[in-house]
Amino acid sequence: MLRRRLLNVFKVAFGLGMLAYIARDVHGAQLMALARKGNPAHLWAGVGCMLVAMMYFQWTRLHVLIKGFTNGIATSLKIFYVGALFNNLLPSNIGGDAIRLIYLKNLRTENWGTPFMLLLLHRLSGFVVLVLAGLVYVGLEHTRLLSLLEARHLLLQLGARTWLLGGVGLLLVVVLGLFAVRRLSDRVRERVLGFVRNCRGAFTVVSGKDFTWLMVHTFLFHGFRMLSFYYLVRYLGQQVSMWDLVFVISATAVAAVLPVTVAGLGVVEGSISGLLAMYGVADSSAVAVALVNRLVLLLMAAIGGIVYAATRDERAQRVPHLEPSA
C-alpha cells in the first residue's frame, strides 16, 4: 500500500514537472498581446466547442450504450461525471471506467461481463476512429509528416531489425498467453469463458440503431474538439488546418492512454503543444490551447466531485451493515 502511494505521488510530481517544463517558454505578455488582438468570437467558439465536445457528446456516447442499465438521463449523467472525477485522480485516463463499471454492476447484479463490454465499446469506438483517421492522414501525408518530424527532431528511426525484433516479441507474447490459458485449471477456465459469454450480452443490450448513434456522436465529439483547437489557435493569431488537426487529435489520444502520470498530466499537454508547434503554431499559443483542454477536464472533474459528494448517502445505503463477530 505504501509503495503504491509513493508511486502515485511520484506520478503526480512527474506530471507537474512535465507541465512546468512545457510551460517554460510561455510568455504571458506575448499571449496577452495576441489575446487583445484576437477576435472574441473565435475565443467563444473555441471554448464553446470544447465544452460541447467534452461535456455533451462524450456523455451522449456513453448514454446510448448504458441507457438500458440506467433507465434515465439523470443516472447516466451521474455515472459519466463521477467517472470523469476519477479519470483525473487515477493513473492514465481509464480509472474512471472502473468506477463506472461498479456503478453499472450495482444497477444490475447479474454479471460483470455485460457492463464491462459496454464500457469497452465506449472506449474503443472513440479510440479506433481516431487511430484509423490518423493512419489515413499518415498514408496521405507521409512525406510531409516525416519532414515536419525531422525538423522538430521528433523523428524516430526504426530499422528493419527493430521491426523484426518487435514482431518476434509480439509473437512470443501471444504464444505465452495461449500457453498460460491452457495451463489454467478447469474451474478458472470455465470462469474466464463464462465472463466472455457474459460480455456478449452487451450486444443484445445495444441495438443496431444505438450503435449507429454511437458512431455518429463519436464523429461529432472528435469534430467539435478539432473545431475548438482550430478556433483557439485562430484567436491567438496563429494558423492551423483542420486536416492537420486530425493527426494532432489522434496522436494525442494515443499518448493519453500511457499510464505515465496521473490523468495524463503533462503527457497530454506535451503532445498537444508539441504537435501544434510542429505545424507552425507559436509555442506560447500551443501551450495555451493545451491548458484550455486541461481546464475543461478539471471542470468536469469538479462537477463529478460535487455529484459524488451529493450521492454519498445513496452509496452508503447500498453497503450492507456487517455485524461484529462474537
mmCIF file of C-alpha atoms in Angstrom:
data_model
loop_
_atom_site.group_PDB
_atom_site.id
_atom_site.type_symbol
_atom_site.label_atom_id
_atom_site.label_comp_id
_atom_site.label_asym_id
_atom_site.label_seq_id
_atom_site.Cartn_x
_atom_site.Cartn_y
_atom_site.Cartn_z
ATOM 1 C CA MET A 1 0.000 0.000 0.000
ATOM 2 C CA LEU A 2 2.777 2.436 0.909
ATOM 3 C CA ARG A 3 4.627 1.541 -2.271
ATOM 4 C CA ARG A 4 1.551 2.281 -4.373
ATOM 5 C CA ARG A 5 1.025 5.628 -2.642
ATOM 6 C CA LEU A 6 4.632 6.587 -3.219
ATOM 7 C CA LEU A 7 4.303 5.610 -6.868
ATOM 8 C CA ASN A 8 1.190 7.783 -7.254
ATOM 9 C CA VAL A 9 2.932 10.698 -5.542
ATOM 10 C CA PHE A 10 5.835 10.256 -7.936
ATOM 11 C CA LYS A 11 3.464 10.223 -10.935
ATOM 12 C CA VAL A 12 1.788 13.429 -9.777
ATOM 13 C CA ALA A 13 5.151 15.112 -9.197
ATOM 14 C CA PHE A 14 6.438 13.878 -12.548
ATOM 15 C CA GLY A 15 3.324 15.181 -14.318
ATOM 16 C CA LEU A 16 3.604 18.584 -12.671
ATOM 17 C CA GLY A 17 7.293 18.681 -13.564
ATOM 18 C CA MET A 18 6.465 17.924 -17.207
ATOM 19 C CA LEU A 19 3.807 20.628 -17.176
ATOM 20 C CA ALA A 20 6.250 23.152 -15.750
ATOM 21 C CA TYR A 21 8.841 22.175 -18.360
ATOM 22 C CA ILE A 22 6.309 22.581 -21.177
ATOM 23 C CA ALA A 23 5.203 25.995 -19.898
ATOM 24 C CA ARG A 24 8.754 27.323 -19.503
ATOM 25 C CA ASP A 25 8.672 29.078 -22.889
ATOM 26 C CA VAL A 26 5.259 30.648 -22.400
ATOM 27 C CA HIS A 27 5.459 34.429 -22.482
ATOM 28 C CA GLY A 28 2.486 35.928 -20.665
ATOM 29 C CA ALA A 29 2.923 39.380 -22.175
ATOM 30 C CA GLN A 30 3.027 37.916 -25.670
ATOM 31 C CA LEU A 31 -0.122 35.882 -25.047
ATOM 32 C CA MET A 32 -1.947 38.888 -23.658
ATOM 33 C CA ALA A 33 -0.971 40.951 -26.686
ATOM 34 C CA LEU A 34 -2.227 38.222 -29.019
ATOM 35 C CA ALA A 35 -5.441 37.855 -26.999
ATOM 36 C CA ARG A 36 -6.150 41.593 -27.185
ATOM 37 C CA LYS A 37 -5.800 41.472 -30.956
ATOM 38 C CA GLY A 38 -7.794 38.270 -31.291
ATOM 39 C CA ASN A 39 -11.403 38.027 -32.392
ATOM 40 C CA PRO A 40 -13.549 37.330 -29.288
ATOM 41 C CA ALA A 41 -15.893 35.276 -31.471
ATOM 42 C CA HIS A 42 -13.046 32.823 -32.078
ATOM 43 C CA LEU A 43 -12.463 32.517 -28.323
ATOM 44 C CA TRP A 44 -16.106 31.825 -27.551
ATOM 45 C CA ALA A 45 -16.342 29.407 -30.454
ATOM 46 C CA GLY A 46 -13.231 27.560 -29.294
ATOM 47 C CA VAL A 47 -14.285 27.297 -25.662
ATOM 48 C CA GLY A 48 -17.880 26.527 -26.618
ATOM 49 C CA CYS A 49 -16.895 23.719 -28.978
ATOM 50 C CA MET A 50 -14.635 22.259 -26.300
ATOM 51 C CA LEU A 51 -17.443 22.278 -23.731
ATOM 52 C CA VAL A 52 -19.936 20.770 -26.184
ATOM 53 C CA ALA A 53 -17.493 18.026 -27.157
ATOM 54 C CA MET A 54 -16.312 17.071 -23.679
ATOM 55 C CA MET A 55 -19.436 17.695 -21.618
ATOM 56 C CA TYR A 56 -22.184 16.753 -24.077
ATOM 57 C CA PHE A 57 -21.105 14.444 -26.892
ATOM 58 C CA GLN A 58 -18.766 12.461 -24.654
ATOM 59 C CA TRP A 59 -21.713 11.904 -22.305
ATOM 60 C CA THR A 60 -24.209 11.033 -25.069
ATOM 61 C CA ARG A 61 -21.725 8.464 -26.404
ATOM 62 C CA LEU A 62 -21.849 6.729 -23.027
ATOM 63 C CA HIS A 63 -25.590 7.190 -22.528
ATOM 64 C CA VAL A 64 -26.532 5.489 -25.791
ATOM 65 C CA LEU A 65 -24.689 2.383 -24.557
ATOM 66 C CA ILE A 66 -25.796 2.248 -20.912
ATOM 67 C CA LYS A 67 -29.334 3.616 -21.139
ATOM 68 C CA GLY A 68 -30.673 0.071 -20.842
ATOM 69 C CA PHE A 69 -28.992 -0.123 -17.432
ATOM 70 C CA THR A 70 -29.697 3.363 -16.119
ATOM 71 C CA ASN A 71 -33.280 3.817 -17.383
ATOM 72 C CA GLY A 72 -32.862 7.567 -17.146
ATOM 73 C CA ILE A 73 -30.746 10.520 -18.186
ATOM 74 C CA ALA A 74 -30.025 11.594 -14.599
ATOM 75 C CA THR A 75 -28.349 8.295 -13.698
ATOM 76 C CA SER A 76 -26.310 8.309 -16.906
ATOM 77 C CA LEU A 77 -25.130 11.838 -16.132
ATOM 78 C CA LYS A 78 -24.163 10.821 -12.604
ATOM 79 C CA ILE A 79 -22.156 7.823 -13.814
ATOM 80 C CA PHE A 80 -20.459 9.891 -16.513
ATOM 81 C CA TYR A 81 -19.372 12.756 -14.268
ATOM 82 C CA VAL A 82 -18.285 10.590 -11.340
ATOM 83 C CA GLY A 83 -16.165 8.673 -13.843
ATOM 84 C CA ALA A 84 -14.716 11.988 -15.033
ATOM 85 C CA LEU A 85 -13.733 12.741 -11.435
ATOM 86 C CA PHE A 86 -11.772 9.524 -11.053
ATOM 87 C CA ASN A 87 -10.257 9.875 -14.517
ATOM 88 C CA ASN A 88 -8.483 12.914 -13.075
ATOM 89 C CA LEU A 89 -7.440 11.180 -9.853
ATOM 90 C CA LEU A 90 -6.098 7.860 -11.101
ATOM 91 C CA PRO A 91 -3.201 6.959 -13.435
ATOM 92 C CA SER A 92 -3.800 7.348 -17.177
ATOM 93 C CA ASN A 93 -7.358 8.314 -18.111
ATOM 94 C CA ILE A 94 -9.109 4.972 -17.707
ATOM 95 C CA GLY A 95 -9.520 4.888 -13.919
ATOM 96 C CA GLY A 96 -12.992 6.358 -14.235
ATOM 97 C CA ASP A 97 -14.122 3.334 -16.243
ATOM 98 C CA ALA A 98 -13.502 1.106 -13.225
ATOM 99 C CA ILE A 99 -15.797 3.316 -11.139
ATOM 100 C CA ARG A 100 -18.418 3.343 -13.891
ATOM 101 C CA LEU A 101 -18.228 -0.449 -14.013
ATOM 102 C CA ILE A 102 -19.011 -0.662 -10.293
ATOM 103 C CA TYR A 103 -21.972 1.700 -10.681
ATOM 104 C CA LEU A 104 -23.390 -0.326 -13.576
ATOM 105 C CA LYS A 105 -22.862 -3.603 -11.735
ATOM 106 C CA ASN A 106 -24.783 -2.221 -8.752
ATOM 107 C CA LEU A 107 -27.672 -1.290 -11.032
ATOM 108 C CA ARG A 108 -27.865 -4.818 -12.410
ATOM 109 C CA THR A 109 -26.272 -7.566 -10.357
ATOM 110 C CA GLU A 110 -26.335 -10.411 -12.895
ATOM 111 C CA ASN A 111 -22.690 -10.260 -14.022
ATOM 112 C CA TRP A 112 -19.675 -8.072 -14.688
ATOM 113 C CA GLY A 113 -19.210 -9.027 -18.330
ATOM 114 C CA THR A 114 -22.027 -7.033 -19.938
ATOM 115 C CA PRO A 115 -21.244 -3.640 -18.336
ATOM 116 C CA PHE A 116 -17.525 -4.261 -18.921
ATOM 117 C CA MET A 117 -18.105 -4.743 -22.642
ATOM 118 C CA LEU A 118 -20.364 -1.668 -22.819
ATOM 119 C CA LEU A 119 -17.629 0.496 -21.324
ATOM 120 C CA LEU A 120 -15.060 -1.132 -23.587
ATOM 121 C CA LEU A 121 -17.216 -0.253 -26.603
ATOM 122 C CA HIS A 122 -17.378 3.344 -25.379
ATOM 123 C CA ARG A 123 -13.602 3.473 -25.066
ATOM 124 C CA LEU A 124 -12.755 1.582 -28.260
ATOM 125 C CA SER A 125 -15.245 3.375 -30.521
ATOM 126 C CA GLY A 126 -13.604 6.724 -29.822
ATOM 127 C CA PHE A 127 -10.064 5.365 -29.919
ATOM 128 C CA VAL A 128 -10.423 3.283 -33.085
ATOM 129 C CA VAL A 129 -11.969 6.160 -35.043
ATOM 130 C CA LEU A 130 -9.025 8.388 -34.149
ATOM 131 C CA VAL A 131 -6.421 5.730 -34.890
ATOM 132 C CA LEU A 132 -7.949 4.988 -38.292
ATOM 133 C CA ALA A 133 -8.170 8.700 -39.082
ATOM 134 C CA GLY A 134 -4.541 9.115 -38.019
ATOM 135 C CA LEU A 135 -3.460 6.217 -40.239
ATOM 136 C CA VAL A 136 -5.283 7.752 -43.206
ATOM 137 C CA TYR A 137 -3.526 11.043 -42.530
ATOM 138 C CA VAL A 138 -0.126 9.338 -42.276
ATOM 139 C CA GLY A 139 -0.758 7.452 -45.513
ATOM 140 C CA LEU A 140 -1.682 10.609 -47.427
ATOM 141 C CA GLU A 141 0.832 12.973 -45.796
ATOM 142 C CA HIS A 142 3.710 10.555 -45.269
ATOM 143 C CA THR A 143 6.464 12.613 -46.899
ATOM 144 C CA ARG A 144 5.365 15.937 -45.396
ATOM 145 C CA LEU A 145 4.901 14.415 -41.948
ATOM 146 C CA LEU A 146 8.384 12.913 -41.980
ATOM 147 C CA SER A 147 9.913 16.256 -42.899
ATOM 148 C CA LEU A 148 7.997 18.038 -40.123
ATOM 149 C CA LEU A 149 9.015 15.440 -37.535
ATOM 150 C CA GLU A 150 12.619 15.616 -38.665
ATOM 151 C CA ALA A 151 12.622 19.407 -38.478
ATOM 152 C CA ARG A 152 11.390 19.230 -34.864
ATOM 153 C CA HIS A 153 13.865 16.432 -34.053
ATOM 154 C CA LEU A 154 10.931 14.137 -33.270
ATOM 155 C CA LEU A 155 11.661 11.528 -35.918
ATOM 156 C CA LEU A 156 12.320 8.076 -34.535
ATOM 157 C CA GLN A 157 14.310 5.957 -36.943
ATOM 158 C CA LEU A 158 13.185 2.340 -36.864
ATOM 159 C CA GLY A 159 15.246 -0.037 -38.943
ATOM 160 C CA ALA A 160 14.238 -3.451 -40.281
ATOM 161 C CA ARG A 161 15.941 -5.157 -37.331
ATOM 162 C CA THR A 162 13.839 -3.156 -34.862
ATOM 163 C CA TRP A 163 10.601 -4.127 -36.621
ATOM 164 C CA LEU A 164 11.724 -7.763 -36.751
ATOM 165 C CA LEU A 165 12.504 -7.833 -33.034
ATOM 166 C CA GLY A 166 9.180 -6.166 -32.291
ATOM 167 C CA GLY A 167 7.329 -8.774 -34.346
ATOM 168 C CA VAL A 168 9.159 -11.627 -32.631
ATOM 169 C CA GLY A 169 8.377 -10.108 -29.235
ATOM 170 C CA LEU A 170 4.677 -9.792 -30.088
ATOM 171 C CA LEU A 171 4.575 -13.388 -31.315
ATOM 172 C CA LEU A 172 6.253 -14.530 -28.111
ATOM 173 C CA VAL A 173 3.650 -12.722 -26.010
ATOM 174 C CA VAL A 174 0.837 -14.410 -27.947
ATOM 175 C CA VAL A 175 2.411 -17.863 -27.584
ATOM 176 C CA LEU A 176 2.966 -17.388 -23.846
ATOM 177 C CA GLY A 177 -0.615 -16.156 -23.461
ATOM 178 C CA LEU A 178 -2.010 -19.245 -25.201
ATOM 179 C CA PHE A 179 0.226 -21.475 -23.092
ATOM 180 C CA ALA A 180 -0.987 -19.763 -19.909
ATOM 181 C CA VAL A 181 -4.616 -20.264 -20.927
ATOM 182 C CA ARG A 182 -4.038 -23.972 -21.499
ATOM 183 C CA ARG A 183 -2.398 -24.277 -18.073
ATOM 184 C CA LEU A 184 -5.419 -22.843 -16.296
ATOM 185 C CA SER A 185 -7.433 -25.178 -14.125
ATOM 186 C CA ASP A 186 -10.827 -26.257 -15.408
ATOM 187 C CA ARG A 187 -12.561 -24.103 -12.801
ATOM 188 C CA VAL A 188 -10.630 -20.967 -13.694
ATOM 189 C CA ARG A 189 -11.002 -21.635 -17.416
ATOM 190 C CA GLU A 190 -14.754 -22.013 -17.012
ATOM 191 C CA ARG A 191 -14.947 -18.727 -15.122
ATOM 192 C CA VAL A 192 -12.979 -16.981 -17.878
ATOM 193 C CA LEU A 193 -15.188 -18.467 -20.592
ATOM 194 C CA GLY A 194 -18.264 -17.527 -18.562
ATOM 195 C CA PHE A 195 -17.053 -13.932 -18.365
ATOM 196 C CA VAL A 196 -16.538 -13.909 -22.134
ATOM 197 C CA ARG A 197 -20.075 -15.227 -22.644
ATOM 198 C CA ASN A 198 -21.406 -12.515 -20.365
ATOM 199 C CA CYS A 199 -19.523 -9.908 -22.397
ATOM 200 C CA ARG A 200 -21.535 -10.984 -25.425
ATOM 201 C CA GLY A 201 -24.638 -9.868 -23.581
ATOM 202 C CA ALA A 202 -23.665 -6.264 -24.340
ATOM 203 C CA PHE A 203 -24.539 -6.838 -27.988
ATOM 204 C CA THR A 204 -28.088 -7.781 -27.013
ATOM 205 C CA VAL A 205 -28.423 -4.574 -24.966
ATOM 206 C CA VAL A 206 -27.120 -2.315 -27.762
ATOM 207 C CA SER A 207 -29.236 -2.331 -30.912
ATOM 208 C CA GLY A 208 -28.039 -1.545 -34.402
ATOM 209 C CA LYS A 209 -29.661 1.886 -34.111
ATOM 210 C CA ASP A 210 -27.835 2.516 -30.829
ATOM 211 C CA PHE A 211 -24.521 1.565 -32.400
ATOM 212 C CA THR A 212 -25.190 3.888 -35.335
ATOM 213 C CA TRP A 213 -25.888 6.766 -32.939
ATOM 214 C CA LEU A 214 -22.735 5.867 -31.012
ATOM 215 C CA MET A 215 -20.631 6.275 -34.147
ATOM 216 C CA VAL A 216 -22.424 9.495 -35.184
ATOM 217 C CA HIS A 217 -21.830 11.050 -31.772
ATOM 218 C CA THR A 218 -18.227 9.797 -31.799
ATOM 219 C CA PHE A 219 -17.536 11.651 -35.045
ATOM 220 C CA LEU A 220 -19.281 14.749 -33.687
ATOM 221 C CA PHE A 221 -17.239 14.551 -30.471
ATOM 222 C CA HIS A 222 -13.939 14.466 -32.333
ATOM 223 C CA GLY A 223 -15.128 17.043 -34.852
ATOM 224 C CA PHE A 224 -16.079 19.552 -32.164
ATOM 225 C CA ARG A 225 -12.732 19.003 -30.396
ATOM 226 C CA MET A 226 -10.892 19.785 -33.613
ATOM 227 C CA LEU A 227 -13.049 22.870 -34.114
ATOM 228 C CA SER A 228 -12.223 24.026 -30.583
ATOM 229 C CA PHE A 229 -8.495 23.706 -31.245
ATOM 230 C CA TYR A 230 -8.889 25.443 -34.601
ATOM 231 C CA TYR A 231 -10.731 28.475 -33.187
ATOM 232 C CA LEU A 232 -8.479 28.807 -30.134
ATOM 233 C CA VAL A 233 -5.423 28.799 -32.390
ATOM 234 C CA ARG A 234 -7.069 31.424 -34.614
ATOM 235 C CA TYR A 235 -7.926 33.561 -31.570
ATOM 236 C CA LEU A 236 -4.254 33.612 -30.601
ATOM 237 C CA GLY A 237 -3.238 34.866 -34.027
ATOM 238 C CA GLN A 238 -1.964 31.558 -35.388
ATOM 239 C CA GLN A 239 -2.977 29.293 -38.248
ATOM 240 C CA VAL A 240 -3.506 25.529 -38.460
ATOM 241 C CA SER A 241 -5.635 23.484 -40.840
ATOM 242 C CA MET A 242 -8.451 21.192 -39.754
ATOM 243 C CA TRP A 243 -6.787 18.433 -41.766
ATOM 244 C CA ASP A 244 -3.578 18.695 -39.724
ATOM 245 C CA LEU A 245 -5.619 18.681 -36.525
ATOM 246 C CA VAL A 246 -6.694 15.131 -37.413
ATOM 247 C CA PHE A 247 -3.149 13.993 -36.645
ATOM 248 C CA VAL A 248 -2.860 16.223 -33.567
ATOM 249 C CA ILE A 249 -6.027 14.778 -32.006
ATOM 250 C CA SER A 250 -5.284 11.161 -32.944
ATOM 251 C CA ALA A 251 -1.671 11.209 -31.740
ATOM 252 C CA THR A 252 -2.719 12.910 -28.502
ATOM 253 C CA ALA A 253 -5.314 10.186 -27.859
ATOM 254 C CA VAL A 254 -2.613 7.520 -28.124
ATOM 255 C CA ALA A 255 -0.301 9.428 -25.773
ATOM 256 C CA ALA A 256 -3.112 9.946 -23.237
ATOM 257 C CA VAL A 257 -3.508 6.196 -22.740
ATOM 258 C CA LEU A 258 0.061 5.814 -21.452
ATOM 259 C CA PRO A 259 -0.102 5.406 -17.620
ATOM 260 C CA VAL A 260 2.969 7.579 -17.061
ATOM 261 C CA THR A 261 1.303 10.241 -14.927
ATOM 262 C CA VAL A 262 -1.996 10.695 -13.122
ATOM 263 C CA ALA A 263 -4.728 11.669 -15.617
ATOM 264 C CA GLY A 264 -2.072 12.063 -18.324
ATOM 265 C CA LEU A 265 -0.955 15.303 -16.667
ATOM 266 C CA GLY A 266 1.896 16.782 -18.666
ATOM 267 C CA VAL A 267 1.778 13.996 -21.259
ATOM 268 C CA VAL A 268 -1.414 15.287 -22.880
ATOM 269 C CA GLU A 269 -0.272 18.910 -22.705
ATOM 270 C CA GLY A 270 3.120 17.982 -24.119
ATOM 271 C CA SER A 271 1.643 16.088 -27.064
ATOM 272 C CA ILE A 272 -0.904 18.808 -27.889
ATOM 273 C CA SER A 273 1.538 21.701 -27.648
ATOM 274 C CA GLY A 274 4.377 19.818 -29.337
ATOM 275 C CA LEU A 275 2.276 18.741 -32.317
ATOM 276 C CA LEU A 276 0.678 22.159 -32.741
ATOM 277 C CA ALA A 277 4.141 23.717 -32.670
ATOM 278 C CA MET A 278 5.228 21.201 -35.309
ATOM 279 C CA TYR A 279 2.573 22.663 -37.616
ATOM 280 C CA GLY A 280 3.816 26.201 -37.083
ATOM 281 C CA VAL A 281 1.814 27.381 -34.071
ATOM 282 C CA ALA A 282 3.886 29.551 -31.705
ATOM 283 C CA ASP A 283 4.967 27.720 -28.556
ATOM 284 C CA SER A 284 3.101 30.071 -26.203
ATOM 285 C CA SER A 285 -0.125 29.735 -28.154
ATOM 286 C CA ALA A 286 0.221 25.954 -28.441
ATOM 287 C CA VAL A 287 0.671 25.567 -24.684
ATOM 288 C CA ALA A 288 -2.279 27.899 -24.031
ATOM 289 C CA VAL A 289 -4.548 25.670 -26.148
ATOM 290 C CA ALA A 290 -3.336 22.607 -24.240
ATOM 291 C CA LEU A 291 -4.072 24.318 -20.912
ATOM 292 C CA VAL A 292 -7.625 25.185 -22.003
ATOM 293 C CA ASN A 293 -8.119 21.483 -22.734
ATOM 294 C CA ARG A 294 -6.876 20.638 -19.226
ATOM 295 C CA LEU A 295 -9.114 23.263 -17.603
ATOM 296 C CA VAL A 296 -12.189 21.702 -19.201
ATOM 297 C CA LEU A 297 -11.129 18.284 -17.897
ATOM 298 C CA LEU A 298 -10.730 19.761 -14.413
ATOM 299 C CA LEU A 299 -14.155 21.416 -14.695
ATOM 300 C CA MET A 300 -15.676 18.027 -15.479
ATOM 301 C CA ALA A 301 -13.829 16.518 -12.514
ATOM 302 C CA ALA A 302 -15.159 19.280 -10.254
ATOM 303 C CA ILE A 303 -18.724 18.577 -11.372
ATOM 304 C CA GLY A 304 -18.071 14.892 -10.762
ATOM 305 C CA GLY A 305 -16.803 15.691 -7.270
ATOM 306 C CA ILE A 306 -19.998 17.584 -6.467
ATOM 307 C CA VAL A 307 -22.139 14.711 -7.783
ATOM 308 C CA TYR A 308 -20.061 12.149 -5.893
ATOM 309 C CA ALA A 309 -20.400 14.061 -2.618
ATOM 310 C CA ALA A 310 -24.122 14.617 -3.154
ATOM 311 C CA THR A 311 -24.753 10.889 -3.631
ATOM 312 C CA ARG A 312 -22.730 9.763 -0.609
ATOM 313 C CA ASP A 313 -25.808 8.733 1.382
ATOM 314 C CA GLU A 314 -27.169 6.820 -1.591
ATOM 315 C CA ARG A 315 -23.938 4.813 -1.883
ATOM 316 C CA ALA A 316 -23.848 4.140 1.859
ATOM 317 C CA GLN A 317 -27.312 2.571 1.737
ATOM 318 C CA ARG A 318 -26.046 0.000 -0.757
ATOM 319 C CA VAL A 319 -23.283 -1.226 1.553
ATOM 320 C CA PRO A 320 -24.527 -3.992 3.883
ATOM 321 C CA HIS A 321 -24.017 -3.426 7.588
ATOM 322 C CA LEU A 322 -21.720 -6.058 8.990
ATOM 323 C CA GLU A 323 -22.405 -7.322 12.462
ATOM 324 C CA PRO A 324 -19.294 -7.784 14.603
ATOM 325 C CA SER A 325 -18.375 -11.418 15.091
ATOM 326 C CA ALA A 326 -18.560 -12.922 18.519
#
